[in-house]
mmCIF file of C-alpha atoms in Angstrom:
data_model
loop_
_atom_site.group_PDB
_atom_site.id
_atom_site.type_symbol
_atom_site.label_atom_id
_atom_site.label_comp_id
_atom_site.label_asym_id
_atom_site.label_seq_id
_atom_site.Cartn_x
_atom_site.Cartn_y
_atom_site.Cartn_z
ATOM 1 C CA MET A 1 19.263 34.275 13.187
ATOM 2 C CA ARG A 2 20.231 35.209 9.918
ATOM 3 C CA THR A 3 23.038 38.155 10.490
ATOM 4 C CA LEU A 4 24.250 35.042 13.238
ATOM 5 C CA ILE A 5 24.192 32.463 10.579
ATOM 6 C CA LEU A 6 26.266 34.805 8.205
ATOM 7 C CA ASP A 7 28.281 36.669 10.490
ATOM 8 C CA THR A 8 29.580 32.931 11.668
ATOM 9 C CA ALA A 9 30.223 32.173 8.052
ATOM 10 C CA GLU A 10 32.042 35.012 7.053
ATOM 11 C CA ARG A 11 34.460 34.046 10.150
ATOM 12 C CA ILE A 12 34.694 30.662 9.027
ATOM 13 C CA PHE A 13 35.605 31.058 5.728
ATOM 14 C CA ARG A 14 37.590 34.396 6.303
ATOM 15 C CA ASP A 15 39.832 32.589 8.955
ATOM 16 C CA ILE A 16 40.291 28.900 7.552
ATOM 17 C CA CYS A 17 39.314 28.779 3.604
ATOM 18 C CA ASP A 18 42.124 30.272 1.949
ATOM 19 C CA GLN A 19 43.853 29.585 -1.409
ATOM 20 C CA THR A 20 45.875 27.016 -0.153
ATOM 21 C CA LEU A 21 42.979 25.211 1.229
ATOM 22 C CA VAL A 22 41.436 25.222 -2.222
ATOM 23 C CA ASP A 23 44.545 23.814 -3.786
ATOM 24 C CA LYS A 24 44.921 21.333 -1.568
ATOM 25 C CA ALA A 25 41.410 20.331 -2.081
ATOM 26 C CA GLU A 26 41.610 20.308 -5.843
ATOM 27 C CA LYS A 27 44.355 17.995 -5.443
ATOM 28 C CA GLY A 28 42.141 15.720 -3.523
ATOM 29 C CA GLU A 29 42.910 16.097 0.185
ATOM 30 C CA TRP A 30 39.786 16.758 2.190
ATOM 31 C CA PRO A 31 39.473 20.153 4.076
ATOM 32 C CA ALA A 32 37.976 18.499 7.227
ATOM 33 C CA GLY A 33 38.901 21.274 9.449
ATOM 34 C CA LEU A 34 36.739 23.470 7.543
ATOM 35 C CA TRP A 35 33.931 20.780 7.202
ATOM 36 C CA GLN A 36 34.194 20.437 10.968
ATOM 37 C CA THR A 37 34.086 23.554 12.080
ATOM 38 C CA LEU A 38 31.056 24.368 9.798
ATOM 39 C CA GLU A 39 29.205 21.171 11.129
ATOM 40 C CA GLU A 40 29.992 22.203 14.613
ATOM 41 C CA SER A 41 28.112 25.599 13.767
ATOM 42 C CA GLY A 42 25.123 24.153 12.665
ATOM 43 C CA LEU A 43 25.544 25.916 9.296
ATOM 44 C CA THR A 44 25.732 22.716 7.200
ATOM 45 C CA GLN A 45 22.124 21.733 7.931
ATOM 46 C CA ALA A 46 21.111 25.721 8.497
ATOM 47 C CA ALA A 47 17.875 25.089 6.326
ATOM 48 C CA VAL A 48 16.687 21.825 8.230
ATOM 49 C CA PRO A 49 14.380 21.798 11.394
ATOM 50 C CA GLU A 50 15.992 21.005 14.891
ATOM 51 C CA GLU A 51 13.830 17.657 15.280
ATOM 52 C CA GLN A 52 15.059 16.454 12.027
ATOM 53 C CA GLY A 53 18.900 16.906 12.985
ATOM 54 C CA GLY A 54 19.646 20.670 11.609
ATOM 55 C CA ALA A 55 19.925 24.232 13.362
ATOM 56 C CA GLY A 56 16.444 25.459 13.092
ATOM 57 C CA GLY A 57 16.682 27.805 10.140
ATOM 58 C CA THR A 58 14.931 28.322 6.824
ATOM 59 C CA ILE A 59 16.079 27.706 3.210
ATOM 60 C CA GLY A 60 16.509 31.149 2.981
ATOM 61 C CA ASP A 61 19.336 30.829 5.749
ATOM 62 C CA GLY A 62 20.936 28.170 4.050
ATOM 63 C CA LEU A 63 20.940 29.728 0.530
ATOM 64 C CA TYR A 64 22.471 33.143 1.844
ATOM 65 C CA PHE A 65 24.839 30.834 3.833
ATOM 66 C CA LEU A 66 25.509 29.109 0.250
ATOM 67 C CA LYS A 67 26.206 32.546 -1.271
ATOM 68 C CA ALA A 68 28.787 33.698 1.405
ATOM 69 C CA SER A 69 30.647 30.488 0.484
ATOM 70 C CA GLY A 70 30.463 31.094 -2.636
ATOM 71 C CA ARG A 71 32.612 34.607 -2.174
ATOM 72 C CA TYR A 72 35.297 31.943 -0.350
ATOM 73 C CA VAL A 73 34.707 29.266 -3.256
ATOM 74 C CA ALA A 74 34.685 26.882 -0.252
ATOM 75 C CA PRO A 75 35.427 23.333 -1.948
ATOM 76 C CA LEU A 76 32.924 21.431 0.098
ATOM 77 C CA PRO A 77 29.563 19.826 -0.808
ATOM 78 C CA LEU A 78 27.609 22.706 0.934
ATOM 79 C CA ALA A 79 25.193 23.021 -1.589
ATOM 80 C CA GLU A 80 24.456 19.181 -2.221
ATOM 81 C CA THR A 81 24.219 18.950 1.898
ATOM 82 C CA LEU A 82 21.546 21.747 1.749
ATOM 83 C CA ILE A 83 19.895 20.137 -1.006
ATOM 84 C CA ALA A 84 19.733 16.921 0.374
ATOM 85 C CA GLY A 85 18.698 18.386 3.683
ATOM 86 C CA VAL A 86 15.646 20.171 2.397
ATOM 87 C CA LEU A 87 14.493 17.405 0.370
ATOM 88 C CA LEU A 88 14.835 14.792 3.292
ATOM 89 C CA ALA A 89 12.950 17.409 5.751
ATOM 90 C CA GLU A 90 10.210 18.019 3.278
ATOM 91 C CA ALA A 91 9.855 13.974 3.155
ATOM 92 C CA GLY A 92 9.574 14.179 6.802
ATOM 93 C CA ALA A 93 13.017 11.867 7.422
ATOM 94 C CA GLN A 94 15.932 12.350 9.573
ATOM 95 C CA VAL A 95 19.051 14.071 8.110
ATOM 96 C CA PRO A 96 22.232 12.193 8.607
ATOM 97 C CA ALA A 97 25.309 13.955 9.861
ATOM 98 C CA GLY A 98 28.253 14.183 7.484
ATOM 99 C CA PRO A 99 28.681 15.622 3.822
ATOM 100 C CA LEU A 100 25.571 14.496 1.510
ATOM 101 C CA THR A 101 25.015 14.807 -2.058
ATOM 102 C CA ILE A 102 22.590 13.905 -4.483
ATOM 103 C CA ALA A 103 21.425 12.547 -7.715
ATOM 104 C CA PRO A 104 20.735 12.043 -10.551
ATOM 105 C CA VAL A 105 21.870 15.774 -11.576
ATOM 106 C CA ARG A 106 21.611 15.642 -15.236
ATOM 107 C CA PRO A 107 18.059 15.284 -17.201
ATOM 108 C CA ASN A 108 16.817 12.012 -18.380
ATOM 109 C CA GLU A 109 18.990 9.722 -16.131
ATOM 110 C CA ILE A 110 16.659 7.847 -14.205
ATOM 111 C CA ILE A 111 17.171 5.909 -11.189
ATOM 112 C CA GLU A 112 14.609 2.619 -10.810
ATOM 113 C CA PHE A 113 13.509 1.475 -7.378
ATOM 114 C CA SER A 114 12.181 -2.355 -7.508
ATOM 115 C CA ASP A 115 11.993 -4.983 -4.498
ATOM 116 C CA GLY A 116 14.013 -2.544 -2.254
ATOM 117 C CA LYS A 117 16.859 -2.014 -4.549
ATOM 118 C CA LEU A 118 18.034 0.192 -6.933
ATOM 119 C CA SER A 119 18.970 0.186 -10.597
ATOM 120 C CA GLY A 120 20.639 2.766 -12.692
ATOM 121 C CA THR A 121 23.638 5.063 -13.367
ATOM 122 C CA ALA A 122 24.053 9.104 -12.753
ATOM 123 C CA THR A 123 26.513 10.776 -13.865
ATOM 124 C CA ARG A 124 28.487 13.867 -12.966
ATOM 125 C CA VAL A 125 27.354 13.944 -9.239
ATOM 126 C CA PRO A 126 28.806 16.137 -7.025
ATOM 127 C CA PHE A 127 31.355 14.761 -4.273
ATOM 128 C CA ALA A 128 29.998 11.317 -4.266
ATOM 129 C CA GLN A 129 33.269 9.635 -3.271
ATOM 130 C CA GLY A 130 33.490 11.460 -0.041
ATOM 131 C CA ALA A 131 29.347 11.637 1.052
ATOM 132 C CA SER A 132 28.402 9.755 4.122
ATOM 133 C CA ALA A 133 25.109 9.637 2.181
ATOM 134 C CA ILE A 134 23.503 10.145 -1.170
ATOM 135 C CA VAL A 135 19.908 11.147 -1.478
ATOM 136 C CA VAL A 136 18.282 9.924 -4.596
ATOM 137 C CA ALA A 137 15.266 10.769 -5.872
ATOM 138 C CA THR A 138 14.055 7.522 -7.907
ATOM 139 C CA SER A 139 11.106 5.852 -9.706
ATOM 140 C CA ALA A 140 9.329 5.402 -6.474
ATOM 141 C CA GLY A 141 9.916 8.135 -4.410
ATOM 142 C CA LEU A 142 13.278 9.715 -2.201
ATOM 143 C CA ALA A 143 15.906 7.116 -0.849
ATOM 144 C CA ILE A 144 19.060 7.362 1.253
ATOM 145 C CA VAL A 145 21.681 5.165 0.157
ATOM 146 C CA ASP A 146 24.894 4.284 1.548
ATOM 147 C CA PRO A 147 27.935 5.151 -0.637
ATOM 148 C CA ALA A 148 29.822 1.801 -0.051
ATOM 149 C CA SER A 149 26.943 -0.151 -1.325
ATOM 150 C CA VAL A 150 27.415 1.403 -5.161
ATOM 151 C CA THR A 151 29.891 1.771 -7.440
ATOM 152 C CA ILE A 152 32.096 4.875 -7.833
ATOM 153 C CA GLU A 153 33.777 6.348 -10.734
ATOM 154 C CA ARG A 154 36.290 8.833 -9.861
ATOM 155 C CA ASP A 155 36.100 12.062 -11.911
ATOM 156 C CA LYS A 156 36.385 15.782 -11.952
ATOM 157 C CA SER A 157 34.861 19.441 -12.788
ATOM 158 C CA MET A 158 37.556 21.960 -14.706
ATOM 159 C CA ALA A 159 37.189 23.460 -10.820
ATOM 160 C CA GLY A 160 38.861 20.481 -9.721
ATOM 161 C CA GLU A 161 35.909 19.068 -8.025
ATOM 162 C CA PRO A 162 34.605 15.693 -7.781
ATOM 163 C CA ARG A 163 31.796 15.310 -10.293
ATOM 164 C CA ASP A 164 31.603 11.004 -10.072
ATOM 165 C CA THR A 165 29.430 8.659 -12.052
ATOM 166 C CA VAL A 166 27.764 6.665 -9.581
ATOM 167 C CA ILE A 167 26.453 2.863 -10.474
ATOM 168 C CA PHE A 168 23.473 2.009 -8.376
ATOM 169 C CA ASP A 169 22.741 -1.370 -9.585
ATOM 170 C CA GLY A 170 21.671 -3.746 -6.803
ATOM 171 C CA ALA A 171 22.549 -0.763 -4.195
ATOM 172 C CA PRO A 172 19.640 -1.563 -1.286
ATOM 173 C CA ALA A 173 17.525 1.057 -0.556
ATOM 174 C CA THR A 174 14.461 2.718 1.429
ATOM 175 C CA ILE A 175 12.068 5.060 0.422
ATOM 176 C CA VAL A 176 11.716 7.704 2.821
ATOM 177 C CA GLY A 177 9.225 10.231 1.149
ATOM 178 C CA ASN A 178 8.049 11.959 -2.389
ATOM 179 C CA ALA A 179 10.659 14.024 -4.487
ATOM 180 C CA SER A 180 11.186 13.756 -8.070
ATOM 181 C CA PRO A 181 14.144 14.650 -9.864
ATOM 182 C CA ASP A 182 12.344 17.782 -11.072
ATOM 183 C CA ARG A 183 12.784 18.953 -7.603
ATOM 184 C CA ILE A 184 16.450 18.093 -7.286
ATOM 185 C CA TRP A 185 16.787 20.059 -10.739
ATOM 186 C CA GLN A 186 14.977 23.217 -9.558
ATOM 187 C CA LEU A 187 16.985 23.367 -6.328
ATOM 188 C CA GLY A 188 20.379 22.891 -7.759
ATOM 189 C CA ALA A 189 19.921 25.400 -10.553
ATOM 190 C CA LEU A 190 18.634 27.615 -7.718
ATOM 191 C CA ALA A 191 21.992 26.626 -5.256
ATOM 192 C CA ARG A 192 24.406 27.193 -8.265
ATOM 193 C CA SER A 193 23.005 30.428 -8.933
ATOM 194 C CA VAL A 194 23.309 31.702 -5.392
ATOM 195 C CA GLN A 195 27.282 30.348 -5.275
ATOM 196 C CA MET A 196 27.644 31.865 -8.680
ATOM 197 C CA ALA A 197 26.819 35.226 -7.563
ATOM 198 C CA GLY A 198 28.759 34.705 -4.103
ATOM 199 C CA ALA A 199 31.574 34.020 -6.634
ATOM 200 C CA LEU A 200 31.156 36.894 -8.661
ATOM 201 C CA GLU A 201 31.231 39.410 -5.733
ATOM 202 C CA GLY A 202 34.484 37.746 -4.579
ATOM 203 C CA ILE A 203 36.074 38.353 -8.144
ATOM 204 C CA LEU A 204 34.823 41.879 -8.047
ATOM 205 C CA ALA A 205 36.383 42.361 -4.529
ATOM 206 C CA MET A 206 39.602 40.789 -5.907
ATOM 207 C CA SER A 207 39.632 43.204 -9.213
ATOM 208 C CA VAL A 208 39.144 46.469 -7.058
ATOM 209 C CA GLN A 209 42.062 45.372 -4.780
ATOM 210 C CA TYR A 210 44.351 44.515 -7.752
ATOM 211 C CA VAL A 211 43.728 47.744 -9.523
ATOM 212 C CA GLN A 212 44.496 49.717 -6.744
ATOM 213 C CA ASP A 213 47.606 47.905 -5.450
ATOM 214 C CA ARG A 214 49.169 47.810 -9.198
ATOM 215 C CA LYS A 215 50.537 50.866 -10.842
ATOM 216 C CA GLN A 216 51.691 51.423 -14.340
ATOM 217 C CA PHE A 217 53.692 54.310 -15.275
ATOM 218 C CA GLY A 218 53.641 55.554 -11.814
ATOM 219 C CA ARG A 219 50.222 55.469 -11.423
ATOM 220 C CA ALA A 220 47.975 53.005 -9.724
ATOM 221 C CA LEU A 221 45.899 50.932 -12.647
ATOM 222 C CA SER A 222 42.490 52.263 -11.004
ATOM 223 C CA LYS A 223 43.044 55.798 -12.037
ATOM 224 C CA PHE A 224 42.961 55.255 -15.820
ATOM 225 C CA GLN A 225 39.630 55.964 -17.281
ATOM 226 C CA ALA A 226 39.836 52.411 -19.287
ATOM 227 C CA VAL A 227 40.474 50.490 -16.059
ATOM 228 C CA GLN A 228 37.920 52.361 -14.376
ATOM 229 C CA GLN A 229 35.179 52.028 -17.285
ATOM 230 C CA SER A 230 36.010 48.220 -17.114
ATOM 231 C CA LEU A 231 35.598 47.950 -13.414
ATOM 232 C CA ALA A 232 31.862 49.477 -13.776
ATOM 233 C CA ALA A 233 30.981 46.850 -16.320
ATOM 234 C CA MET A 234 31.977 44.506 -14.326
ATOM 235 C CA ALA A 235 30.299 45.784 -11.117
ATOM 236 C CA GLY A 236 26.662 46.272 -12.897
ATOM 237 C CA GLN A 237 26.887 42.546 -14.144
ATOM 238 C CA VAL A 238 27.607 41.409 -10.431
ATOM 239 C CA ALA A 239 25.099 43.391 -9.150
ATOM 240 C CA ALA A 240 22.426 42.136 -11.666
ATOM 241 C CA ALA A 241 23.396 38.588 -10.965
ATOM 242 C CA SER A 242 23.594 38.781 -6.732
ATOM 243 C CA SER A 243 19.814 40.841 -7.522
ATOM 244 C CA ALA A 244 18.744 38.024 -9.585
ATOM 245 C CA ALA A 245 19.871 35.209 -7.182
ATOM 246 C CA ASP A 246 18.248 37.280 -3.704
ATOM 247 C CA VAL A 247 14.738 37.672 -5.636
ATOM 248 C CA ALA A 248 15.196 33.761 -6.395
ATOM 249 C CA ILE A 249 16.234 32.863 -2.558
ATOM 250 C CA GLU A 250 13.199 35.119 -1.573
ATOM 251 C CA ALA A 251 10.319 33.539 -3.897
ATOM 252 C CA THR A 252 11.525 30.068 -2.682
ATOM 253 C CA GLU A 253 11.313 31.164 1.168
ATOM 254 C CA ALA A 254 7.891 32.371 0.633
ATOM 255 C CA GLY A 255 6.930 28.913 -1.293
ATOM 256 C CA ASP A 256 6.378 30.340 -4.686
ATOM 257 C CA PRO A 257 9.534 30.679 -6.357
ATOM 258 C CA GLY A 258 7.559 30.907 -9.937
ATOM 259 C CA VAL A 259 9.914 32.055 -12.679
ATOM 260 C CA SER A 260 12.884 33.528 -10.458
ATOM 261 C CA ILE A 261 14.887 30.128 -10.390
ATOM 262 C CA ALA A 262 14.698 30.128 -13.986
ATOM 263 C CA VAL A 263 15.650 34.067 -14.223
ATOM 264 C CA ALA A 264 18.488 33.889 -11.869
ATOM 265 C CA LYS A 265 20.330 30.905 -13.681
ATOM 266 C CA ALA A 266 19.967 32.704 -16.694
ATOM 267 C CA ARG A 267 21.239 36.044 -15.596
ATOM 268 C CA VAL A 268 23.827 35.049 -13.080
ATOM 269 C CA GLY A 269 25.404 32.530 -15.960
ATOM 270 C CA GLU A 270 25.593 35.314 -18.574
ATOM 271 C CA ALA A 271 27.019 37.895 -15.825
ATOM 272 C CA ALA A 272 29.724 34.982 -15.154
ATOM 273 C CA GLY A 273 30.896 34.844 -18.667
ATOM 274 C CA ILE A 274 31.152 38.842 -18.959
ATOM 275 C CA ALA A 275 32.863 39.282 -15.087
ATOM 276 C CA ALA A 276 34.840 36.233 -15.426
ATOM 277 C CA GLU A 277 36.419 37.729 -18.510
ATOM 278 C CA LEU A 278 36.676 41.504 -17.456
ATOM 279 C CA ALA A 279 38.414 40.122 -14.225
ATOM 280 C CA HIS A 280 40.981 38.895 -16.363
ATOM 281 C CA GLN A 281 41.352 41.929 -18.249
ATOM 282 C CA ALA A 282 42.126 43.745 -15.268
ATOM 283 C CA HIS A 283 44.581 41.590 -13.779
ATOM 284 C CA GLY A 284 46.191 40.971 -16.915
ATOM 285 C CA ALA A 285 48.947 38.033 -17.205
ATOM 286 C CA ILE A 286 48.926 37.331 -13.634
ATOM 287 C CA GLY A 287 45.355 36.169 -13.452
ATOM 288 C CA PHE A 288 46.143 33.282 -15.523
ATOM 289 C CA THR A 289 48.988 32.132 -13.270
ATOM 290 C CA HIS A 290 48.557 29.490 -10.586
ATOM 291 C CA GLU A 291 50.012 31.124 -7.896
ATOM 292 C CA TYR A 292 47.225 33.746 -7.852
ATOM 293 C CA ALA A 293 43.767 32.843 -6.458
ATOM 294 C CA LEU A 294 41.261 34.362 -9.359
ATOM 295 C CA HIS A 295 41.585 30.929 -11.580
ATOM 296 C CA GLN A 296 39.728 29.702 -8.656
ATOM 297 C CA PHE A 297 37.170 31.542 -8.848
ATOM 298 C CA THR A 298 36.716 31.662 -12.945
ATOM 299 C CA ARG A 299 36.931 27.792 -12.966
ATOM 300 C CA ARG A 300 33.988 27.260 -10.740
ATOM 301 C CA LEU A 301 32.262 30.294 -12.684
ATOM 302 C CA TRP A 302 32.655 28.222 -15.678
ATOM 303 C CA ALA A 303 31.517 24.909 -14.424
ATOM 304 C CA TRP A 304 28.829 25.762 -12.120
ATOM 305 C CA ARG A 305 27.185 28.172 -14.992
ATOM 306 C CA ASP A 306 26.919 24.635 -17.290
ATOM 307 C CA GLU A 307 25.606 22.712 -14.441
ATOM 308 C CA PHE A 308 21.572 22.019 -13.581
ATOM 309 C CA GLY A 309 21.539 23.939 -17.016
ATOM 310 C CA GLY A 310 22.883 26.701 -18.614
ATOM 311 C CA GLU A 311 21.281 29.864 -20.065
ATOM 312 C CA PRO A 312 19.942 28.792 -23.439
ATOM 313 C CA TYR A 313 18.059 25.834 -21.136
ATOM 314 C CA TRP A 314 16.569 28.453 -18.755
ATOM 315 C CA GLN A 315 15.938 31.276 -21.022
ATOM 316 C CA ALA A 316 14.139 28.498 -23.230
ATOM 317 C CA GLU A 317 12.096 27.764 -19.767
ATOM 318 C CA ILE A 318 11.057 31.331 -19.459
ATOM 319 C CA GLY A 319 10.218 31.325 -23.169
ATOM 320 C CA ARG A 320 7.751 28.649 -22.326
ATOM 321 C CA LEU A 321 6.376 29.880 -19.307
ATOM 322 C CA VAL A 322 5.736 33.253 -20.845
ATOM 323 C CA ALA A 323 3.967 31.577 -23.768
ATOM 324 C CA LYS A 324 1.730 29.345 -21.458
ATOM 325 C CA SER A 325 0.766 32.468 -19.457
ATOM 326 C CA GLY A 326 -0.666 34.007 -22.239
ATOM 327 C CA ALA A 327 -0.295 37.316 -24.344
ATOM 328 C CA ASP A 328 -2.860 39.109 -21.804
ATOM 329 C CA ASN A 329 -0.706 37.946 -18.951
ATOM 330 C CA LEU A 330 2.555 39.067 -20.278
ATOM 331 C CA TRP A 331 2.681 42.213 -17.632
ATOM 332 C CA LYS A 332 1.294 40.215 -14.866
ATOM 333 C CA PHE A 333 4.114 37.894 -15.691
ATOM 334 C CA ALA A 334 7.025 40.103 -16.318
ATOM 335 C CA SER A 335 6.031 42.492 -13.095
ATOM 336 C CA ARG A 336 5.766 39.628 -10.826
ATOM 337 C CA THR A 337 9.450 38.226 -11.953
#
């Protein structure tokens, strides 16, 4: 089933998700055709059981689909819809159709639930303005909220993706199950790691193609040793990032992510900074122009890198987990990751 999901996703993204579509989305135009095609194919809820409104796949299927979306920087709330669907499925609730989002997505933001209503504010909520429902981890459990019942203040990330402030004060809500903000934080870090790993594979492919096509002094750029060395360094970073993301996917699917999500977010974030710099060096001046698609990838890498905790946060978390396990368990801890 996974092969079918990934082959279908790759074909849809290749046919529909081009540079022009991403440009229009960054200007505020909802890519309705791409969303409809993905939803009708069952890909937006690939990780949700069929009896709860999904395609009947696993969370691993959904995350590998998300990685494929990263290779095309698909401008849709696919990560947020995946997380919302997983949380609702775990709670035993029916998953609504349409694009979903999640809240809160930043630490120390608490949404209180009392007498059937919510209070509190969540900032930098992805795609709240276009969501059909907001899945909220409140003080009393998981709730589904109608976006029409809250106040949404629009904003964007550096990648041009919606990152809104949602004011829940007085919004009616019903608790459908248990889920904490920490669960959203963990799944969010995993999802961004996977998306970045996909985007890194995308910029490596772009860079290799560019240096093969572009000629300088009568030779393709790929023939210059310095360029080859730069691309080799980039490929190493992309391979390490992709491996870290895949390990986290497999561990999560097995039900025991351990420290793998922390390692993935820290390692993929580090690779994003290095590989983006190398990609722009390989492309030269054209890589900085709006007409060329590289900026769509690198701006998302920089934005996603900071969301759900950057490298310092997750490296410190790894350190805390190592210290907690004790010196005698260091080898066991490291080899398990």
